[in-house]
Coordinates of C-alpha atoms and ligand atoms in Angstrom, one line a residue:
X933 CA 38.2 -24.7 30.8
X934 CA 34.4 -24.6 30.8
X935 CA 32.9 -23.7 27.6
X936 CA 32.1 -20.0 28.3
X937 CA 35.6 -19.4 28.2
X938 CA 36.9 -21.2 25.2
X939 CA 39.2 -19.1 23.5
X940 CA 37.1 -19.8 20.5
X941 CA 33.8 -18.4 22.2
X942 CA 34.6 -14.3 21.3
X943 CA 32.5 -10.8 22.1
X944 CA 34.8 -8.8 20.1
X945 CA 34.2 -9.2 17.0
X946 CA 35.4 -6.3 14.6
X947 CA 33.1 -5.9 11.2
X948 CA 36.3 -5.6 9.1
X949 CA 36.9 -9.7 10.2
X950 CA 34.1 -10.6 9.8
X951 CA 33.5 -9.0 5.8
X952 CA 37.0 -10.7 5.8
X953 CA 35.6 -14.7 7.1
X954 CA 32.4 -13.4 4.0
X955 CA 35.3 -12.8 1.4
X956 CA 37.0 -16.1 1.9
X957 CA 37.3 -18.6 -0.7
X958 CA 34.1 -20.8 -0.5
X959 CA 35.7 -24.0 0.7
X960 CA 38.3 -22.8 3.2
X961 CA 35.4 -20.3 5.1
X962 CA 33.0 -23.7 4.7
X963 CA 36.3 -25.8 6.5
X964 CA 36.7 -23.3 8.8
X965 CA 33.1 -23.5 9.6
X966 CA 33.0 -27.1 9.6
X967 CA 36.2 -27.3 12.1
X968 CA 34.2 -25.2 14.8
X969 CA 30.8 -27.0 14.8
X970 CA 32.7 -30.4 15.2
X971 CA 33.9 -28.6 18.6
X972 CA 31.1 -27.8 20.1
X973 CA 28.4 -30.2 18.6
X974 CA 27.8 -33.4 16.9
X975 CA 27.6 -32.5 13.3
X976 CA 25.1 -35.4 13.1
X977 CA 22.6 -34.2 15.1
X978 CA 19.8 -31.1 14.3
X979 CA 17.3 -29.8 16.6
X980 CA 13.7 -29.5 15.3
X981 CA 11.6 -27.3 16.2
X982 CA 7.9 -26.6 15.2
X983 CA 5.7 -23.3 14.5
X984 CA 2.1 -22.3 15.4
X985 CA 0.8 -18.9 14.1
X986 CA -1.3 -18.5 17.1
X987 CA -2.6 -14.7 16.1
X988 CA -2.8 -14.1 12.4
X989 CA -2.6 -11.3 10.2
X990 CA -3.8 -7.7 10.6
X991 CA -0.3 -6.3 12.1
X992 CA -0.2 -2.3 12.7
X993 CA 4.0 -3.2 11.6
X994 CA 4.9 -2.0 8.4
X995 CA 8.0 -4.6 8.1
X996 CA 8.3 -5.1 4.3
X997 CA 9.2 -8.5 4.0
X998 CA 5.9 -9.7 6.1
X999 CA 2.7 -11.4 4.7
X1000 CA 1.0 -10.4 8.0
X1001 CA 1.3 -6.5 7.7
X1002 CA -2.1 -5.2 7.3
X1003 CA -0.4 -2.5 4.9
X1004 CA -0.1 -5.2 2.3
X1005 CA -2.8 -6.7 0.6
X1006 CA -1.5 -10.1 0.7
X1007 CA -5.0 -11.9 0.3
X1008 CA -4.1 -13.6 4.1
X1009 CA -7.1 -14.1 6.4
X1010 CA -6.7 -13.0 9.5
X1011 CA -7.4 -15.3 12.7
X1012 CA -7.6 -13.7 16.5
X1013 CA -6.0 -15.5 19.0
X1014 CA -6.4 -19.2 19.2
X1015 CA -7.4 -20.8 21.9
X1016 CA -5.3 -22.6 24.2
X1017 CA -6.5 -25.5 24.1
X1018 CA -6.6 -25.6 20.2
X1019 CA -2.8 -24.4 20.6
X1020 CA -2.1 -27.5 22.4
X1021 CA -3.6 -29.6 20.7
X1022 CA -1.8 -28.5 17.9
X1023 CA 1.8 -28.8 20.3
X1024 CA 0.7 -32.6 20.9
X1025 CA 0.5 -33.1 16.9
X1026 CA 4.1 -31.6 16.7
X1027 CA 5.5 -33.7 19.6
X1028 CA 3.6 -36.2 17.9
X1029 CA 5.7 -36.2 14.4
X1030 CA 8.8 -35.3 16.4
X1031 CA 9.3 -31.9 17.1
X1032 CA 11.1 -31.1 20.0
X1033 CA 10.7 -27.0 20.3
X1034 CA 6.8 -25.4 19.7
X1035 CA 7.4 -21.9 18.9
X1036 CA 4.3 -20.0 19.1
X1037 CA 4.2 -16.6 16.9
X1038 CA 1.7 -13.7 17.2
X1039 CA 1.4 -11.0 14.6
X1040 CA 1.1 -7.9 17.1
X1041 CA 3.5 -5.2 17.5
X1042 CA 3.6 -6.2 21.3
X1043 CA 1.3 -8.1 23.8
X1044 CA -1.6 -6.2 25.3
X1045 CA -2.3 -6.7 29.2
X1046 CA -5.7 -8.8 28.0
X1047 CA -3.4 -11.2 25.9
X1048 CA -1.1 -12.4 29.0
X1049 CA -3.1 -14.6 30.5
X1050 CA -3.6 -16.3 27.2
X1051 CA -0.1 -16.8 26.1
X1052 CA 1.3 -17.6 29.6
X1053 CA -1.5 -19.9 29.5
X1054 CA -0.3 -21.2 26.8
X1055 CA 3.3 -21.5 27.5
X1056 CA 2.2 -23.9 30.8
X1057 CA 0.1 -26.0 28.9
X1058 CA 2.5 -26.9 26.0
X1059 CA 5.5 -27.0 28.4
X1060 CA 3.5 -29.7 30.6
X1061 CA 3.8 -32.2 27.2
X1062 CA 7.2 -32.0 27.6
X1063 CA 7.7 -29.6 25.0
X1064 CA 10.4 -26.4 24.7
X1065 CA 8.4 -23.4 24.4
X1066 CA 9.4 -20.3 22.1
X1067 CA 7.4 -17.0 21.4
X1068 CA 7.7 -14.4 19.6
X1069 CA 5.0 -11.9 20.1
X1070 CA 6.8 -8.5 19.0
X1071 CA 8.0 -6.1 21.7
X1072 CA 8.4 -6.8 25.5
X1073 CA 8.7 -4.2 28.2
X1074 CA 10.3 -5.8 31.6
X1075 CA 7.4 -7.2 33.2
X1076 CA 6.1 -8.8 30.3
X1077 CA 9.3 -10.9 29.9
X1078 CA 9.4 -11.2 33.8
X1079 CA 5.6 -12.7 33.5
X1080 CA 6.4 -15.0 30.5
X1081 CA 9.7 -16.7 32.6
X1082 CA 7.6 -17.0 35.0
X1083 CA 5.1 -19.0 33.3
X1084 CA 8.3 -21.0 32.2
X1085 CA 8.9 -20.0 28.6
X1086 CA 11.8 -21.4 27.5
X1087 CA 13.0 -18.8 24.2
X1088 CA 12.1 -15.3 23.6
X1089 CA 12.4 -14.8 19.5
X1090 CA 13.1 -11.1 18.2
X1091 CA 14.9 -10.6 15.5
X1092 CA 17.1 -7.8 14.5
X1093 CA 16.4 -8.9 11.1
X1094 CA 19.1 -6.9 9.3
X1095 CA 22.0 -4.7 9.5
X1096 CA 21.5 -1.4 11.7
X1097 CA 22.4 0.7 8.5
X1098 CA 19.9 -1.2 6.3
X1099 CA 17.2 -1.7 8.7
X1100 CA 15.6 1.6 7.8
X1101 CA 14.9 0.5 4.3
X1102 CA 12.8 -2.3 5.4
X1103 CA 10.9 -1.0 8.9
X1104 CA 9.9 2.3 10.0
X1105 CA 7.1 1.9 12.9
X1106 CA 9.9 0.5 15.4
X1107 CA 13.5 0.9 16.1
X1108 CA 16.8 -0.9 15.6
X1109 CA 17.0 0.5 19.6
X1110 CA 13.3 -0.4 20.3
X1111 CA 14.7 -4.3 19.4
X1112 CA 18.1 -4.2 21.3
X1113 CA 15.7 -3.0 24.9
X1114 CA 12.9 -6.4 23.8
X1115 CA 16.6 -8.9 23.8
X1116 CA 17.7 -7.0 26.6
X1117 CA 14.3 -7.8 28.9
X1118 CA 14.0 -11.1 27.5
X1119 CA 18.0 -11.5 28.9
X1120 CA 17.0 -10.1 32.2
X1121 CA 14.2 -12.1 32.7
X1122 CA 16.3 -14.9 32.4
X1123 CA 15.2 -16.5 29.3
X1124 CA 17.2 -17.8 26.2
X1125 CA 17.3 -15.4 23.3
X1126 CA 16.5 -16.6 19.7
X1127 CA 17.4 -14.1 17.6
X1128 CA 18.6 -13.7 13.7
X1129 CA 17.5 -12.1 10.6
X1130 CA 16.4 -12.3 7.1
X1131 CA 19.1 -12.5 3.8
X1132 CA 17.6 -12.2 0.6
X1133 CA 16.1 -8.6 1.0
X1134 CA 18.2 -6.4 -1.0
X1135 CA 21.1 -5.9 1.7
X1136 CA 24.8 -5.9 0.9
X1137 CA 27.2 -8.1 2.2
X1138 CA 28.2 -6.0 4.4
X1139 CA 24.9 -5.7 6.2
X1140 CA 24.8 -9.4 6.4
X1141 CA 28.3 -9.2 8.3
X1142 CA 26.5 -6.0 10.1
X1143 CA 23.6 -8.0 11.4
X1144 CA 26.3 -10.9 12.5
X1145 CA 28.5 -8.6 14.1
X1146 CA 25.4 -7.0 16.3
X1147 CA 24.1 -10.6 17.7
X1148 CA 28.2 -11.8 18.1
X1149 CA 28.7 -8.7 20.5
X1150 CA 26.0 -9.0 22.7
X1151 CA 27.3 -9.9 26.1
X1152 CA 25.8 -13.5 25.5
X1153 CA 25.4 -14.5 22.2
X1154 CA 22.1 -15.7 21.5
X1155 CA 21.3 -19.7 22.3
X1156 CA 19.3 -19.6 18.8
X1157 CA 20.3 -18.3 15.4
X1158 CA 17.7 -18.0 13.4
X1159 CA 19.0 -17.3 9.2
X1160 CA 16.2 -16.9 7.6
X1161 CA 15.9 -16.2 3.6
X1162 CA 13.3 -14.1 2.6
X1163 CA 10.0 -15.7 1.3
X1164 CA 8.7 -13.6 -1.2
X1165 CA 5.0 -13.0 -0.9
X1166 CA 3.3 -11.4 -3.2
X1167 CA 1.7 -7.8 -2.0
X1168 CA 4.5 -7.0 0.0
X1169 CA 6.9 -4.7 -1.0
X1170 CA 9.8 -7.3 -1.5
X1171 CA 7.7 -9.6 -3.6
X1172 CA 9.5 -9.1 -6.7
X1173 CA 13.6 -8.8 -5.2
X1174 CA 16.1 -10.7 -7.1
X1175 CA 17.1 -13.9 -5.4
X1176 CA 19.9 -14.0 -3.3
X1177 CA 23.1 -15.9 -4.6
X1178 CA 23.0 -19.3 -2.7
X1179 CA 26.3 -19.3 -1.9
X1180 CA 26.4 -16.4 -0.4
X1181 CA 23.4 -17.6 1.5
X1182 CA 25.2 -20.3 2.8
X1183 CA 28.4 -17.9 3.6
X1184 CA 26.1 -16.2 5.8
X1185 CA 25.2 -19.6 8.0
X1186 CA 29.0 -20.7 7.8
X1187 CA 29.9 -17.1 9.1
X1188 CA 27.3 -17.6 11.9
X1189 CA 28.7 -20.5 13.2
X1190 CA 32.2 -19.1 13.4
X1191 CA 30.9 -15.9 15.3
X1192 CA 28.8 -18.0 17.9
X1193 CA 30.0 -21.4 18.4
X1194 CA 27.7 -22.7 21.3
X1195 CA 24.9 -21.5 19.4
X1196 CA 22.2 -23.5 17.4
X1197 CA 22.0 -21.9 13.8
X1198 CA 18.9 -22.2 12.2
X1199 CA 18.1 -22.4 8.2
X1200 CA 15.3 -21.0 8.7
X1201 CA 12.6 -19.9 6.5
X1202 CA 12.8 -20.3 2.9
X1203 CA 13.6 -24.0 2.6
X1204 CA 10.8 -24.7 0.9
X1205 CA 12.3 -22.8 -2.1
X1206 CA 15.9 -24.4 -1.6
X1207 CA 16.9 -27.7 -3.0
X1208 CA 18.0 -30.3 -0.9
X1209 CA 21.5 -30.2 -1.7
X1210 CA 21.5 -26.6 -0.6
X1211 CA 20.0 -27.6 2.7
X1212 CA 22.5 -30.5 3.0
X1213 CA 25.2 -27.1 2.1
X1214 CA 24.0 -25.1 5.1
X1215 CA 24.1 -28.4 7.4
X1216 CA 27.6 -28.8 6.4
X1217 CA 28.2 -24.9 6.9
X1218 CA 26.5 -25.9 10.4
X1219 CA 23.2 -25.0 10.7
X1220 CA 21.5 -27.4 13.3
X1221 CA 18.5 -26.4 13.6
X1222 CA 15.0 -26.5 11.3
X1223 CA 11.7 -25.5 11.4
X1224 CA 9.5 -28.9 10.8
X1225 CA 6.3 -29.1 9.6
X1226 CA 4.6 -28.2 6.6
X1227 CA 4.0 -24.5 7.9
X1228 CA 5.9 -22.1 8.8
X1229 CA 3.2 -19.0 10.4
X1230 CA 1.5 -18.3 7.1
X1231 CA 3.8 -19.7 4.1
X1232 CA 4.4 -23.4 2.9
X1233 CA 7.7 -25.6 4.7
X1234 CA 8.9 -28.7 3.4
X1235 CA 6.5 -31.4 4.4
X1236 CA 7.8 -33.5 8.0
X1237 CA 7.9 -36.8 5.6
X1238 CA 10.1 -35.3 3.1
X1239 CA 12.5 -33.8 5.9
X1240 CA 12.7 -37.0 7.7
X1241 CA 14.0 -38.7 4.4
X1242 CA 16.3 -36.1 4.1
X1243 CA 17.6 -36.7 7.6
X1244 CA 18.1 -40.3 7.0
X1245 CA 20.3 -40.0 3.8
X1246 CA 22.0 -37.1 5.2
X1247 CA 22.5 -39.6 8.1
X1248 CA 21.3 -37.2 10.3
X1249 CA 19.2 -37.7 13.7
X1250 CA 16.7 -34.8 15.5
X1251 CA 19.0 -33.7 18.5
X1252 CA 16.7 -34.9 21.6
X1253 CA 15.8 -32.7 24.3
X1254 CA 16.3 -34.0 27.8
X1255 CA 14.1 -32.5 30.2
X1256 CA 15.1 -33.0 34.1
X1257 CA 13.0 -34.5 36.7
X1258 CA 12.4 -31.9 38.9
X1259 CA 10.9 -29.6 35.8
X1260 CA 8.8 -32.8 34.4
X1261 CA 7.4 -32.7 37.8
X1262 CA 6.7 -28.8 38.0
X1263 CA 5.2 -29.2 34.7
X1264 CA 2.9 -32.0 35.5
X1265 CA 1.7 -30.5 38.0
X1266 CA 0.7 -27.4 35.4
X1267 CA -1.6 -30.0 34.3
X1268 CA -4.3 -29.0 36.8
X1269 CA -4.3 -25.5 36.2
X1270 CA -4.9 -26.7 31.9
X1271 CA -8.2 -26.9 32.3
X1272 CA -9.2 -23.7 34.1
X1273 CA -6.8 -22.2 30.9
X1274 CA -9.6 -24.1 28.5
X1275 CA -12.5 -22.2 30.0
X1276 CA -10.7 -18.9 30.5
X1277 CA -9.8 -19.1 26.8
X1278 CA -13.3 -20.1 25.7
X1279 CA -14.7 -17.3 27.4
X1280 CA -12.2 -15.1 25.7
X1281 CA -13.2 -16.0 22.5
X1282 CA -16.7 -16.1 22.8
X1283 CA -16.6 -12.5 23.7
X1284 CA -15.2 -11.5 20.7
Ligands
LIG2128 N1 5.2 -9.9 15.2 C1 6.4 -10.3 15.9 C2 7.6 -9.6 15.5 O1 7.8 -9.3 14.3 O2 8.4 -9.2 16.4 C3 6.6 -11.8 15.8 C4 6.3 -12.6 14.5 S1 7.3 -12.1 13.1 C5 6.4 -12.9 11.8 C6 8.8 -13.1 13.4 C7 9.9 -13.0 12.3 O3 9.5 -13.7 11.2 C8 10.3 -11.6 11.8 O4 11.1 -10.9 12.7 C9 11.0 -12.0 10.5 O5 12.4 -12.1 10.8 C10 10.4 -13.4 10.1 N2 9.7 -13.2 8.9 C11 8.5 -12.7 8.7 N3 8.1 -12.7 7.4 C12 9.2 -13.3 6.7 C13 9.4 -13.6 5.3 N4 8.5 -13.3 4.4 N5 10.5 -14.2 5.0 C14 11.4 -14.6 6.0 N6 11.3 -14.3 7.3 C15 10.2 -13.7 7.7
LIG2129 C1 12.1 -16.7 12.6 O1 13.2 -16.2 12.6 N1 11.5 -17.2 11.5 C2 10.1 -17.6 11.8 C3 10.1 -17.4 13.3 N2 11.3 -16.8 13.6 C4 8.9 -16.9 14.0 C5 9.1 -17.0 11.0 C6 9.2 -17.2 9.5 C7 8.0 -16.6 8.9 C8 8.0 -16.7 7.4 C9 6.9 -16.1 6.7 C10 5.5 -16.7 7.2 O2 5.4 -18.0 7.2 O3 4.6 -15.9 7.5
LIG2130 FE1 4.0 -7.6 12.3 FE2 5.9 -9.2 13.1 FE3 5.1 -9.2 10.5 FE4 6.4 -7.1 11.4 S1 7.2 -9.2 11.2 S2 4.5 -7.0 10.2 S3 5.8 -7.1 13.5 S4 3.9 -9.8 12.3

């Protein structure tokens, strides 16, 4: 039986089971968890992956959780587009302290056709250090996901953030619908999807089962899981919402597992204001996955020193990412073309 079709590996997922996995006593839905990530992982093992805010601040979005929305005076600077060079340099410090994954995040509602160059640019250069590559840039029509596989971006991140029924309360300048078509071209252009939410923002349980049921019925479940709980910043409208119940934080990443086995769960943002004996919960709930470094785009993360001492009295490793000769080759020779990306980028810049 290969994995796809392991009876534990389900599309069907109704939203009365899964409220009914979210009402379970705390310890069986946390066994029940635990059982199904011993299947299809070592529980011992968490990927890492690291973030770059490559475009900061100044976003036409009015998403009400975000410290980048230039609707909120949240005292952030904003920063253009870096350059690429400065982007990898920034990818060889992460592989550096052990990062595996560079996810590179843009504050834009979508890519304009000026930016492609840049970011595919991008995605070459860091990919050629032997790096996974992630973006999330905001909307994608076909051929921008078509151009960014092509450049050989690894994951597309897009979050539905929410349940379908709450997502109203938190974004109005783009649709539930406008986010399903951005998975769907990042699927057809043959990328891996990271895709997840936020908890902490005022939703009910059942939106947090909502949100898990949409990402469990896709046709493929997303490879990447991001659970993130809301960092409160202050001059956005959720600054002052009451803090989420932990457990029912961690309910939410045990449910995750259950839903999509195969997948990497990630606790996400918001560890910086978790203790470590909730993080070591949500491992055991089975995340495996973290952002590392002390930033995440624009707020604080737990710094790498203090992660890596977690790992090691959790017993934990950083899961290691094998890449195959024929791609280490392809990206090598990517090399080449890293320096014409420099100049281009310089130029770019200095015409701003
Ligand atoms: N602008 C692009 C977009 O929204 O599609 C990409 C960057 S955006 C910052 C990426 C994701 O970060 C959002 O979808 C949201 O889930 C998460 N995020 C942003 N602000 C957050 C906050 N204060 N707390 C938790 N997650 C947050
Ligand atoms: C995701 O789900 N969480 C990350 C990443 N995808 C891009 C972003 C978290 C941002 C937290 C607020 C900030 O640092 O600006
Ligand atoms: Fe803009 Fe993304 Fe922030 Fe929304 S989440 S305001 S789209 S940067």
């Amino acid at each position: 039986m290969n994995a796809t079709s392991h009876p534990l590996i389900r599309h069907d997922w109704t939203r009365a089971e899964v409220k009914a996995l979210f009402e379970l006593p705390f310890s069986d839905l946390m066994y029940q968890a635990q059982t199904v990530h011993r299947s299809f992982f070592n529980p011992n093992e968490v990927q890492v992956s690291t973030l770059c805010s490559i475009k900061t601040g100044a976003c036409p979005e009015d998403c009400a959780y975000c410290p980048q929305s230039a609707r909120y005076d949240t005292g952030l600077e904003r920063e253009k587009l870096m350059a690429v060079e400065k982007v990898i340099e920034e990818a060889k410090a992460a592989k550096a302290s052990g990062a595996t994954r560079f996810c590179m995040g843009a504050a834009w509602r979508s890519p304009k056709g000026k930016d492609m160059p840049y970011v595919t640019n991008m995605v070459k250069g860091v990919k050629s250090l032997g790096l996974e590559t992630c973006m999330t840039l905001g909307m994608l029509n076909e051929d921008q996901a078509q151009e960014l596989a092509n450049a050989g971006l690894d994951y597309y991140n897009h979050n539905l953030d929410t349940s379908p029924e709450y997502y109203g309360e938190i974004i109005t300048t783009r649709t539930y619908q406008d986010r399903l078509q951005t998975l769907a071209n990042v699927r057809k252009a043959g990328m891996k999807v990271c895709c997840g939410g936020i908890v902490g923002m005022g939703e009910e349980e059942g939106d947090r089962a909502g949100l898990l049921v949409q990402l469990a019925t896709m046709p493929e479940h997303p490879e990447s899981v991001p659970v993130n709980m809301l960092v409160k910043v202050e001059g956005t409208p959720l600054a002052d919402q009451a803090d989420l119940d932990p457990f029912d934080f961690i309910r939410t990443i045990a449910v995750a597992r259950i839903l999509m086995p195969k997948s990497h769960v990630r606790l996400s943002a918001g560890r910086e204001q978790m203790n470590e004996q909730m993080q070591a919960m949500a491992f055991l709930a089975g995340a495996n996955s973290i952002f590392y470094g002390e930033k995440l785009l624009t707020t604080p993360n737990p710094e790498a020193s203090k992660d890596m001492q977690l790992f090691k009295r959790l017993g934990i490793t950083p899961e290691a990412y094998e890449i195959h000769e024929d791609e280490a080759e392809q990206e090598a020779a990517v090399v080449n073309q890293l320096q014409e990306a420099q100049l281009d980028s310089f130029f770019y810049n200095a015409a701003k």
